Short mmCIF file of C-alpha atoms in Angstrom, two decimals:
data_model
loop_
_atom_site.label_atom_id
_atom_site.label_comp_id
_atom_site.label_asym_id
_atom_site.label_seq_id
_atom_site.Cartn_x
_atom_site.Cartn_y
_atom_site.Cartn_z
CA MET A 830 -0.08 -0.15 0.23
CA ASN A 831 1.28 3.42 -0.89
CA ARG A 832 1.36 6.23 1.75
CA PRO A 833 1.63 9.62 1.96
CA GLY A 834 5.06 10.88 2.85
CA VAL A 835 4.56 13.15 5.79
CA GLY A 836 1.60 14.58 7.70
CA PHE A 837 -0.54 17.37 7.05
CA ALA A 838 0.37 20.95 7.21
CA ALA A 839 -2.83 21.77 9.31
CA ARG A 840 -1.73 25.33 10.57
CA PRO A 841 0.13 26.93 7.68
CA VAL A 842 -2.62 25.15 4.90
CA ALA A 843 -5.50 26.68 8.09
CA GLY A 844 -3.79 29.93 7.81
CA VAL A 845 -3.92 30.26 4.05
CA ALA A 846 -7.64 29.18 4.05
CA VAL A 847 -8.47 31.66 6.47
CA THR A 848 -6.75 34.66 5.00
CA LEU A 849 -8.94 33.93 1.98
CA ALA A 850 -12.00 33.60 3.68
CA VAL A 851 -11.05 37.01 5.25
CA VAL A 852 -10.12 38.61 1.91
CA LEU A 853 -13.51 37.36 0.47
CA THR A 854 -15.68 38.60 3.35
CA ALA A 855 -14.22 42.28 3.25
CA LEU A 856 -14.99 42.42 0.03
CA SER A 857 -18.27 40.72 -0.56
CA GLY A 858 -20.35 43.86 0.09
CA ARG A 859 -19.02 45.99 -2.73
CA TYR A 860 -20.97 46.57 -5.69
CA GLY A 861 -24.18 44.39 -5.65
CA PHE A 862 -26.03 41.18 -6.25
CA HIS A 863 -24.67 39.10 -9.40
CA ARG A 864 -28.00 38.61 -11.42
CA ASP A 865 -27.49 34.77 -10.64
CA GLU A 866 -27.93 35.21 -6.90
CA LEU A 867 -31.06 37.47 -7.29
CA TYR A 868 -32.47 34.70 -9.31
CA PHE A 869 -31.28 32.42 -6.51
CA LEU A 870 -33.03 34.30 -3.87
CA VAL A 871 -36.25 33.88 -5.78
CA ALA A 872 -35.68 30.22 -6.33
CA GLY A 873 -34.92 30.19 -2.68
CA ASP A 874 -38.42 30.96 -1.98
CA HIS A 875 -39.77 28.39 -4.28
CA LEU A 876 -37.57 25.51 -2.94
CA ALA A 877 -38.09 22.58 -4.80
CA TRP A 878 -36.28 18.81 -5.86
CA GLY A 879 -35.29 20.56 -9.14
CA TYR A 880 -35.40 23.48 -11.29
CA VAL A 881 -35.11 24.00 -15.09
CA ASP A 882 -31.84 25.11 -15.30
CA GLN A 883 -30.48 22.96 -12.28
CA PRO A 884 -30.73 20.51 -9.32
CA PRO A 885 -32.04 22.18 -5.94
CA LEU A 886 -28.58 22.42 -3.63
CA THR A 887 -27.37 25.99 -4.91
CA PRO A 888 -31.03 27.93 -4.15
CA LEU A 889 -31.07 25.45 -0.68
CA LEU A 890 -27.58 26.96 0.50
CA VAL A 891 -28.42 30.43 -0.74
CA HIS A 892 -32.00 30.25 1.63
CA ILE A 893 -29.83 29.06 4.67
CA SER A 894 -27.02 31.71 3.99
CA THR A 895 -29.54 34.38 3.54
CA THR A 896 -31.86 33.23 6.72
CA ILE A 897 -28.88 33.23 8.79
CA PHE A 898 -26.77 36.03 7.74
CA GLY A 899 -29.14 38.30 6.07
CA GLU A 900 -30.58 38.83 2.18
CA THR A 901 -27.60 41.30 1.34
CA PRO A 902 -24.64 40.89 -1.09
CA MET A 903 -22.64 39.83 2.09
CA GLY A 904 -24.97 37.69 3.48
CA ILE A 905 -25.82 35.49 0.39
CA ARG A 906 -21.83 34.63 0.10
CA VAL A 907 -21.12 33.70 3.47
CA ILE A 908 -21.30 29.81 2.74
CA SER A 909 -19.71 30.52 -0.52
CA THR A 910 -16.93 31.90 1.26
CA LEU A 911 -16.62 28.76 3.58
CA SER A 912 -16.78 26.37 0.55
CA SER A 913 -13.73 28.08 -1.26
CA ALA A 914 -11.96 28.19 2.13
CA LEU A 915 -12.48 24.16 2.48
CA THR A 916 -11.33 24.18 -1.17
CA VAL A 917 -7.90 25.23 -0.11
CA VAL A 918 -7.63 22.69 2.47
CA VAL A 919 -9.01 19.85 0.23
CA VAL A 920 -6.16 20.78 -2.61
CA ALA A 921 -3.74 20.63 0.07
CA LEU A 922 -4.89 17.21 1.04
CA ILE A 923 -4.45 16.24 -2.51
CA ALA A 924 -0.85 17.33 -2.61
CA ARG A 925 -0.11 15.34 0.52
CA GLU A 926 -1.45 12.02 -1.27
CA PHE A 927 0.91 12.78 -3.84
CA SER A 928 3.93 12.33 -0.97
CA ALA A 929 4.05 16.12 -0.42
CA THR A 930 5.77 17.77 1.90
CA ARG A 931 4.42 19.77 4.46
CA ARG A 932 6.27 22.88 2.48
CA ALA A 933 4.74 21.70 -0.55
CA GLN A 934 1.33 21.42 0.89
CA THR A 935 1.35 25.10 1.80
CA LEU A 936 2.33 25.94 -1.47
CA ALA A 937 -0.48 23.82 -3.00
CA ALA A 938 -2.82 25.94 -0.70
CA ILE A 939 -1.18 29.26 -1.49
CA CYS A 940 -1.40 28.58 -5.34
CA THR A 941 -5.24 27.66 -4.92
CA ALA A 942 -6.17 30.85 -3.09
CA VAL A 943 -4.30 33.22 -5.33
CA SER A 944 -5.98 31.49 -8.45
CA GLY A 945 -8.27 33.76 -10.38
CA PHE A 946 -10.86 30.79 -10.77
CA VAL A 947 -10.85 30.08 -6.97
CA MET A 948 -11.06 33.95 -5.74
CA GLY A 949 -13.72 34.59 -8.90
CA VAL A 950 -16.11 31.37 -7.78
CA GLY A 951 -15.27 32.25 -3.94
CA HIS A 952 -16.47 35.83 -4.23
CA LEU A 953 -19.60 35.05 -5.54
CA ALA A 954 -22.88 32.66 -4.20
CA SER A 955 -23.20 30.33 -7.45
CA THR A 956 -23.46 26.85 -8.35
CA ALA A 957 -19.58 27.00 -9.39
CA THR A 958 -18.56 27.74 -6.12
CA TYR A 959 -19.86 24.45 -4.55
CA ASP A 960 -19.51 22.53 -7.89
CA LEU A 961 -15.45 23.05 -7.56
CA LEU A 962 -15.40 22.16 -3.62
CA ALA A 963 -17.24 19.04 -4.83
CA TRP A 964 -14.93 18.20 -7.58
CA MET A 965 -11.79 18.57 -5.38
CA THR A 966 -13.51 16.25 -2.93
CA ILE A 967 -14.36 13.36 -5.39
CA THR A 968 -10.94 13.78 -6.46
CA LEU A 969 -9.56 13.23 -3.21
CA LEU A 970 -11.59 10.30 -2.65
CA ALA A 971 -10.69 9.12 -6.11
CA ILE A 972 -6.72 9.26 -5.55
CA LYS A 973 -7.16 7.45 -2.11
CA LEU A 974 -8.96 5.14 -3.99
CA LEU A 975 -6.19 4.45 -6.37
CA ARG A 976 -3.31 5.15 -4.04
CA THR A 977 -4.58 2.31 -1.44
CA ASN A 978 -6.54 0.12 -3.97
CA ASN A 979 -9.30 -0.28 -1.05
CA PRO A 980 -12.32 -0.59 -2.93
CA ARG A 981 -14.45 0.60 0.50
CA TRP A 982 -13.63 4.32 -0.79
CA TRP A 983 -16.43 3.93 -3.90
CA ILE A 984 -18.84 4.18 -1.06
CA ALA A 985 -17.49 7.62 -0.07
CA LEU A 986 -16.93 8.17 -3.68
CA GLY A 987 -20.82 7.67 -4.14
CA LEU A 988 -21.94 9.62 -1.36
CA ALA A 989 -20.14 12.65 -2.64
CA ALA A 990 -21.04 12.00 -6.23
CA GLY A 991 -24.48 11.94 -5.17
CA ILE A 992 -24.72 15.27 -3.13
CA ALA A 993 -22.49 17.10 -6.13
CA LEU A 994 -25.42 15.39 -8.62
CA GLU A 995 -27.96 17.68 -6.27
CA ASN A 996 -25.70 20.85 -7.36
CA LYS A 997 -24.99 20.39 -10.95
CA TYR A 998 -24.96 17.68 -13.23
CA LEU A 999 -21.36 18.51 -14.40
CA VAL A 1000 -19.81 16.19 -12.12
CA VAL A 1001 -20.31 13.26 -14.63
CA LEU A 1002 -17.53 14.78 -16.77
CA PRO A 1003 -14.45 14.38 -14.49
CA LEU A 1004 -16.01 11.34 -13.45
CA ALA A 1005 -16.13 10.11 -16.90
CA ALA A 1006 -12.38 11.16 -17.58
CA LEU A 1007 -11.32 9.25 -14.70
CA LEU A 1008 -12.79 6.10 -15.87
CA ILE A 1009 -11.53 6.27 -19.33
CA ALA A 1010 -8.27 7.26 -17.89
CA VAL A 1011 -8.43 4.40 -15.66
CA LEU A 1012 -9.23 1.76 -18.35
CA ILE A 1013 -6.23 3.11 -20.55
CA THR A 1014 -3.80 3.42 -17.65
CA GLY A 1015 -4.87 1.09 -15.01
CA PRO A 1016 -4.93 -0.29 -12.25
CA ARG A 1017 -8.31 -1.87 -13.74
CA SER A 1018 -8.30 -3.83 -10.95
CA VAL A 1019 -10.35 -0.74 -8.72
CA LEU A 1020 -12.97 -1.63 -10.88
CA ARG A 1021 -13.64 -5.44 -10.63
CA THR A 1022 -15.43 -5.08 -7.48
CA TRP A 1023 -18.67 -5.22 -5.95
CA TRP A 1024 -18.01 -1.79 -4.08
CA LEU A 1025 -18.13 -0.24 -7.42
CA PRO A 1026 -21.93 -0.96 -8.13
CA ALA A 1027 -22.61 -0.13 -4.45
CA GLY A 1028 -21.06 3.27 -4.90
CA LEU A 1029 -23.08 3.96 -7.95
CA ALA A 1030 -26.48 2.88 -5.75
CA VAL A 1031 -25.44 5.56 -3.11
CA ALA A 1032 -24.80 8.05 -5.91
CA ALA A 1033 -27.98 7.22 -7.40
CA LEU A 1034 -30.32 7.19 -4.33
CA ILE A 1035 -29.14 10.58 -3.37
CA ALA A 1036 -29.58 11.88 -6.80
CA THR A 1037 -32.94 10.03 -7.26
CA PRO A 1038 -35.04 13.17 -6.16
CA ASN A 1039 -33.88 15.78 -8.49
CA LEU A 1040 -33.81 12.72 -11.43
CA ILE A 1041 -37.35 12.18 -10.72
CA TRP A 1042 -38.04 15.83 -11.08
CA GLN A 1043 -36.24 16.15 -14.11
CA ALA A 1044 -38.05 13.17 -15.49
CA THR A 1045 -41.56 14.55 -14.90
CA HIS A 1046 -40.87 17.80 -16.21
CA ASP A 1047 -39.64 16.67 -19.71
CA TRP A 1048 -35.65 17.02 -18.82
CA PRO A 1049 -35.71 20.63 -19.27
CA GLN A 1050 -32.03 20.87 -18.17
CA LEU A 1051 -30.75 19.15 -21.09
CA THR A 1052 -32.77 21.94 -23.22
CA VAL A 1053 -31.00 24.49 -21.19
CA ALA A 1054 -27.47 22.70 -21.91
CA GLY A 1055 -28.15 22.07 -25.52
CA GLY A 1056 -29.21 26.08 -25.88
CA ILE A 1057 -26.03 26.94 -24.28
CA SER A 1058 -23.73 24.67 -26.59
CA GLU A 1059 -25.59 25.82 -29.56
CA ASP A 1060 -25.42 29.46 -28.69
CA ASP A 1061 -21.88 29.58 -26.92
CA GLY A 1062 -20.17 26.44 -28.48
CA THR A 1063 -18.13 27.94 -31.07
CA GLU A 1064 -16.88 30.60 -29.05
CA ASN A 1065 -16.46 28.50 -26.36
CA ARG A 1066 -13.93 26.12 -28.25
CA ILE A 1067 -11.79 28.94 -29.59
CA MET A 1068 -11.37 30.58 -26.38
CA PHE A 1069 -10.52 27.13 -24.47
CA VAL A 1070 -6.85 27.05 -24.46
CA PRO A 1071 -6.39 31.02 -23.90
CA LEU A 1072 -9.08 30.75 -20.53
CA GLN A 1073 -7.42 27.75 -19.13
CA ILE A 1074 -4.19 29.80 -18.87
CA LEU A 1075 -5.91 32.98 -17.86
CA GLN A 1076 -8.78 31.96 -15.55
CA LEU A 1077 -6.35 30.04 -13.20
CA SER A 1078 -3.24 32.40 -13.89
CA PRO A 1079 -0.46 32.83 -16.50
CA PHE A 1080 1.91 32.35 -13.61
CA LEU A 1081 0.62 29.23 -12.41
CA VAL A 1082 1.46 27.18 -15.53
CA PRO A 1083 4.99 25.98 -14.74
CA ILE A 1084 3.74 24.50 -11.80
CA TRP A 1085 0.89 22.28 -13.27
CA ILE A 1086 2.93 21.50 -16.39
CA ALA A 1087 5.52 20.06 -13.72
CA GLY A 1088 2.53 18.34 -11.82
CA PHE A 1089 1.36 16.26 -14.93
CA LEU A 1090 5.00 15.47 -15.67
CA ASN A 1091 5.36 14.17 -11.85
CA LEU A 1092 2.39 12.17 -12.24
CA TRP A 1093 3.45 10.95 -15.32
CA ARG A 1094 7.02 9.96 -14.96
CA THR A 1095 7.81 9.52 -11.28
CA PRO A 1096 7.86 5.72 -10.56
CA THR A 1097 6.57 6.04 -6.96
CA LEU A 1098 3.52 7.65 -8.09
CA ARG A 1099 2.60 5.26 -11.26
CA TRP A 1100 -0.57 4.54 -9.47
CA ALA A 1101 -1.54 8.27 -10.11
CA ARG A 1102 -1.31 8.21 -13.97
CA PRO A 1103 -4.87 8.02 -14.37
CA ILE A 1104 -5.02 11.36 -12.55
CA ALA A 1105 -2.63 13.16 -15.26
CA LEU A 1106 -4.49 11.50 -18.15
CA ALA A 1107 -7.77 12.78 -17.07
CA TYR A 1108 -7.27 16.55 -17.59
CA PRO A 1109 -6.51 16.04 -21.26
CA ILE A 1110 -9.36 13.39 -21.77
CA LEU A 1111 -11.62 15.82 -19.87
CA CYS A 1112 -10.64 18.94 -22.22
CA VAL A 1113 -11.39 16.62 -25.20
CA ILE A 1114 -14.77 16.00 -23.86
CA VAL A 1115 -15.64 19.71 -22.83
CA LEU A 1116 -14.44 21.03 -26.34
CA ALA A 1117 -16.65 18.12 -28.17
CA LEU A 1118 -19.80 19.11 -26.37
CA GLY A 1119 -19.09 22.97 -26.48
CA GLY A 1120 -18.99 23.33 -22.61
CA LYS A 1121 -17.62 26.26 -21.44
CA PRO A 1122 -13.40 26.50 -20.56
CA TYR A 1123 -13.88 26.39 -16.64
CA TYR A 1124 -15.36 23.17 -16.80
CA ALA A 1125 -11.93 21.66 -16.88
CA LEU A 1126 -10.54 24.17 -14.58
CA PRO A 1127 -10.74 21.86 -11.28
CA LEU A 1128 -8.60 19.44 -12.68
CA LEU A 1129 -5.80 22.06 -13.25
CA LEU A 1130 -5.80 22.34 -9.61
CA VAL A 1131 -5.28 19.00 -9.16
CA LEU A 1132 -2.12 19.13 -11.16
CA ILE A 1133 -0.94 22.27 -9.23
CA ALA A 1134 -1.00 20.21 -5.75
CA ALA A 1135 0.85 17.64 -7.73
CA GLY A 1136 3.50 20.49 -9.16
CA CYS A 1137 4.08 21.64 -5.93
CA GLN A 1138 6.59 19.01 -4.81
CA PRO A 1139 8.60 19.49 -7.94
CA THR A 1140 8.76 23.17 -7.53
CA ILE A 1141 9.74 22.81 -3.99
CA ASN A 1142 12.62 20.56 -4.92
CA TRP A 1143 13.54 23.15 -7.76
CA LEU A 1144 13.78 25.69 -5.36
CA THR A 1145 16.18 23.53 -2.69
CA ALA A 1146 18.18 22.13 -5.44
CA ALA A 1147 20.52 25.03 -5.96
CA ARG A 1148 19.71 27.10 -3.08
CA THR A 1149 19.89 30.55 -4.55
CA ARG A 1150 17.86 33.57 -3.84
CA SER A 1151 16.86 34.04 -7.31
CA ARG A 1152 14.68 31.05 -7.70
CA ARG A 1153 12.63 31.70 -4.32
CA THR A 1154 12.51 35.58 -5.72
CA THR A 1155 11.11 34.60 -8.88
CA LEU A 1156 8.51 32.05 -7.13
CA ALA A 1157 7.30 35.14 -5.03
CA ILE A 1158 7.19 37.55 -7.74
CA GLY A 1159 5.10 34.94 -9.51
CA LEU A 1160 2.85 34.15 -6.84
CA THR A 1161 2.47 38.06 -5.64
CA LEU A 1162 1.62 38.79 -9.18
CA THR A 1163 -1.19 36.03 -9.36
CA ALA A 1164 -2.65 37.37 -6.34
CA LEU A 1165 -2.66 41.11 -7.63
CA THR A 1166 -4.26 40.16 -11.06
CA SER A 1167 -6.30 37.66 -9.75
CA ALA A 1168 -7.81 39.85 -7.35
CA LEU A 1169 -7.74 42.78 -9.77
CA PHE A 1170 -9.91 40.45 -12.44
CA THR A 1171 -12.12 38.52 -10.13
CA LEU A 1172 -12.85 40.76 -6.91
CA PRO A 1173 -14.53 44.26 -6.88
CA VAL A 1174 -11.38 46.03 -5.75
CA LEU A 1175 -11.86 48.68 -8.68
CA PRO A 1176 -14.30 51.50 -8.43
CA ALA A 1177 -17.61 50.61 -9.88
CA SER A 1178 -16.54 53.55 -12.56
CA ALA A 1179 -13.89 51.76 -13.38
CA VAL A 1180 -15.09 48.22 -13.94
CA ASN A 1181 -15.11 48.28 -17.71
CA PHE A 1182 -10.99 47.46 -17.28
CA ALA A 1183 -12.03 44.07 -15.81
CA ILE A 1184 -15.20 43.26 -18.12
CA PRO A 1185 -13.51 41.61 -20.89
CA VAL A 1186 -11.27 39.82 -18.86
CA ASN A 1187 -14.26 38.78 -16.45
CA ALA A 1188 -17.66 39.54 -17.67
CA GLU A 1189 -19.09 38.93 -14.11
CA GLN A 1190 -17.60 41.81 -12.47
CA GLY A 1191 -19.75 43.89 -14.45
CA GLU A 1192 -23.20 41.60 -13.45
CA GLN A 1193 -22.78 42.93 -9.85
CA ILE A 1194 -23.53 46.41 -11.00
CA GLY A 1195 -26.89 48.39 -11.72
CA TRP A 1196 -29.58 46.43 -10.27
CA PRO A 1197 -31.08 49.06 -8.13
CA GLU A 1198 -30.53 51.81 -11.00
CA LEU A 1199 -32.66 49.34 -13.53
CA THR A 1200 -35.28 49.12 -10.79
CA THR A 1201 -35.61 52.84 -10.56
CA ALA A 1202 -35.98 53.21 -14.47
CA VAL A 1203 -38.60 50.70 -14.69
CA ALA A 1204 -40.55 52.46 -11.69
CA ASN A 1205 -40.20 55.71 -13.71
CA ALA A 1206 -41.73 53.66 -16.72
CA TRP A 1207 -44.07 51.95 -14.69
CA HIS A 1208 -45.56 55.15 -13.28
CA GLN A 1209 -46.12 56.47 -16.80
CA ILE A 1210 -49.20 53.99 -16.78
CA PRO A 1211 -52.54 55.95 -15.65
CA GLU A 1212 -53.04 54.99 -11.97
CA ASP A 1213 -56.49 53.40 -13.03
CA GLN A 1214 -55.14 51.12 -15.35
CA ARG A 1215 -52.39 49.35 -13.12
CA ALA A 1216 -54.33 47.09 -11.28
CA ARG A 1217 -54.75 45.29 -14.75
CA ALA A 1218 -51.23 45.96 -15.93
CA VAL A 1219 -48.28 43.41 -16.15
CA LEU A 1220 -44.61 44.01 -15.56
CA PHE A 1221 -42.59 41.33 -17.86
CA ALA A 1222 -39.05 40.87 -17.46
CA GLY A 1223 -36.78 39.61 -20.20
CA ASN A 1224 -34.30 37.23 -18.22
CA TYR A 1225 -33.97 36.11 -14.97
CA GLY A 1226 -31.91 38.78 -13.73
CA GLU A 1227 -34.10 41.34 -14.32
CA ALA A 1228 -36.98 39.35 -12.47
CA GLY A 1229 -34.70 38.74 -9.83
CA ALA A 1230 -33.81 42.35 -9.30
CA LEU A 1231 -37.46 43.92 -9.75
CA THR A 1232 -38.55 41.24 -7.16
CA LYS A 1233 -35.49 42.30 -4.81
CA TYR A 1234 -35.92 45.97 -5.32
CA GLY A 1235 -39.25 46.48 -6.89
CA PRO A 1236 -41.58 46.82 -4.05
CA ALA A 1237 -39.40 49.83 -2.31
CA VAL A 1238 -40.22 51.66 -5.47
CA GLY A 1239 -44.25 50.87 -5.85
CA LEU A 1240 -43.38 47.73 -8.69
CA PRO A 1241 -45.95 45.03 -8.54
CA ARG A 1242 -44.26 41.66 -9.03
CA PRO A 1243 -42.75 40.88 -12.15
CA TYR A 1244 -43.40 38.14 -14.52
CA SER A 1245 -41.04 36.43 -16.90
CA GLY A 1246 -41.05 33.18 -18.96
CA HIS A 1247 -37.19 33.01 -18.74
CA MET A 1248 -35.98 29.69 -16.84
CA SER A 1249 -38.03 28.77 -13.69
CA PHE A 1250 -39.84 31.97 -13.36
CA TYR A 1251 -41.87 30.59 -16.18
CA ASP A 1252 -43.20 28.29 -13.79
CA TRP A 1253 -43.51 30.13 -10.71
CA SER A 1254 -46.22 32.63 -11.55
CA GLN A 1255 -48.01 33.83 -14.82
CA PRO A 1256 -50.79 36.72 -15.28
CA SER A 1257 -54.08 35.92 -14.67
CA ASP A 1258 -56.14 36.59 -18.00
CA MET A 1259 -57.95 39.18 -15.67
CA GLN A 1260 -54.74 41.32 -16.31
CA ASP A 1261 -55.83 42.69 -19.73
CA GLY A 1262 -54.11 46.49 -19.21
CA PRO A 1263 -50.97 47.65 -20.57
CA VAL A 1264 -47.79 45.56 -20.64
CA LEU A 1265 -44.50 46.95 -19.61
CA LEU A 1266 -41.36 45.08 -21.17
CA VAL A 1267 -38.10 44.87 -20.18
CA GLU A 1268 -35.95 44.21 -22.94
CA GLN A 1269 -32.10 43.75 -23.15
CA GLU A 1270 -32.55 44.42 -27.10
CA ARG A 1271 -35.99 45.54 -28.72
CA ALA A 1272 -37.09 42.33 -30.70
CA PRO A 1273 -39.96 42.97 -33.05
CA ALA A 1274 -40.96 39.30 -33.22
CA TYR A 1275 -41.10 39.44 -29.34
CA GLU A 1276 -43.60 42.20 -29.25
CA ALA A 1277 -45.58 40.76 -32.11
CA ASN A 1278 -47.41 39.38 -28.85
CA PHE A 1279 -48.45 42.95 -27.55
CA THR A 1280 -50.03 45.61 -29.43
CA ASN A 1281 -49.23 49.17 -29.89
CA CYS A 1282 -45.44 48.90 -28.29
CA HIS A 1283 -43.68 52.25 -27.86
CA GLN A 1284 -40.11 52.57 -25.78
CA VAL A 1285 -40.81 54.84 -23.07
CA GLY A 1286 -37.39 54.31 -21.33
CA THR A 1287 -33.97 53.19 -21.47
CA VAL A 1288 -31.63 51.70 -18.61
CA ASP A 1289 -28.56 53.83 -17.60
CA ASN A 1290 -26.48 52.02 -14.43
CA GLY A 1291 -24.91 55.67 -14.30
CA VAL A 1292 -21.22 54.38 -14.31
CA ASN A 1293 -21.41 53.47 -18.19
CA ALA A 1294 -20.61 49.92 -17.04
CA ASP A 1295 -20.56 48.24 -19.89
CA ASN A 1296 -22.84 44.85 -18.97
CA GLU A 1297 -25.71 43.24 -20.18
CA GLU A 1298 -28.39 45.38 -19.10
CA GLN A 1299 -27.00 48.75 -20.00
CA GLY A 1300 -28.96 50.30 -22.35
CA THR A 1301 -31.84 47.92 -21.71
CA ALA A 1302 -35.21 49.21 -23.68
CA LEU A 1303 -38.14 49.74 -21.39
CA VAL A 1304 -41.19 49.42 -23.81
CA LEU A 1305 -44.95 50.20 -23.14
CA CYS A 1306 -47.41 48.11 -24.86
CA THR A 1307 -51.40 48.57 -24.68
CA GLY A 1308 -52.18 45.14 -23.75
CA THR A 1309 -51.61 41.62 -25.25
CA LYS A 1310 -53.03 40.05 -28.84
CA ALA A 1311 -54.77 36.97 -26.84
CA PRO A 1312 -55.50 36.16 -23.38
CA TRP A 1313 -52.31 35.51 -21.39
CA SER A 1314 -53.40 32.01 -20.74
CA GLN A 1315 -53.03 31.53 -24.32
CA LEU A 1316 -50.11 33.64 -24.88
CA TRP A 1317 -47.96 31.84 -21.74
CA PRO A 1318 -46.67 28.81 -23.52
CA ALA A 1319 -45.00 31.12 -26.74
CA LEU A 1320 -43.20 33.46 -24.15
CA ARG A 1321 -41.06 30.15 -22.37
CA ARG A 1322 -37.42 30.96 -22.65
CA TYR A 1323 -35.06 28.10 -21.49
CA TYR A 1324 -31.82 29.92 -22.36
#
């Protein structure tokens, strides 16, 4: 049985994790809610075993976080912050599995904490935040399975995979990549055991409630995924390699390359070859599906964990100050650039500098301003007609913002045909008055469902942030061309 070389560097790793948590907490209240977070707030008020676009775990965690810590940008992100801190610890544990010394484990924790991807997902409450921790945990358990050849680890793997499936189905991708890698390189003995189907049964049991929900709702999540691939697949493939480098950090590239070579070439780590091979296999799968480049990033963190011991060896081989200085400068630049492009450190008025690299920065700005603009347009409707009027948002971010901020400025509950908003509520046929449409871009085919439409306002976030909602058109129509019950199915949007 292979064993890790040394004990766990608990104190320094915990120090790195706590430092990351402190930084994320200090900045979590700047800017505002992200569009996805506004959607999760409403989803948390409609807890279910599934949603059109995702399983139930993230809305549940958001509901728990805001119930305990408050319905604010800071409150919604507490569990996300803790999740990212735990991710740092798990990556250091993975490094230990590869016989890394305490210094190398600490380096693995630092590299994880300063990487752009971990900072970015740690700042927001998102499915990717919890998915990253799930992937790291599953990989750690898979590594233990391969290292010890103890088939009982399949049960723990099944438990982790089942919970991960209640957050996002993407977890099947690294699992598929690892399975293919084991079939290619071995050891295939870990597959020839009844503990494997037992682990699969555990995963299936935990995932069953959401799978039943999806099956009874005609698998809408597959429709959403297909739409994402169709809309963004070509761009995702073109940007795949550049974003693999940029979204972690260019300065970490030598470390993860060293990690791949370490797992592939080191005789004592021969058992870990499938872990190295799983990354390129996962890249091929993601490229074939047209998935987003960040889908493959978690396995790069595993390679970074594997590359930290060779990096420490490189530092100590020459015992020269220049090598230590090079590493220190690289990590410092990684931390600074990651923070600049993934955390709200810039004034909101300067966010356009970061948006070309990380568009999510801009999606946290301008929601109160959008709501105010909508309220100004709404109050153009004669007061005696407002009881029968409808406020209709074009996407879930707009609908979430209007739900959150609208009551304070006299707006009614918004309706939307986007994602699960379609299922949560629809206008009554008695609401046969004017309709105020919130449209990112005016669409004649869309407006053809309504009568006498004309633009009565434009959204301006006040800082010229070049995000998706800047310039959104507010279009007032005198009514619908058919009762809402007949019109509603045509207004459904999955992406």
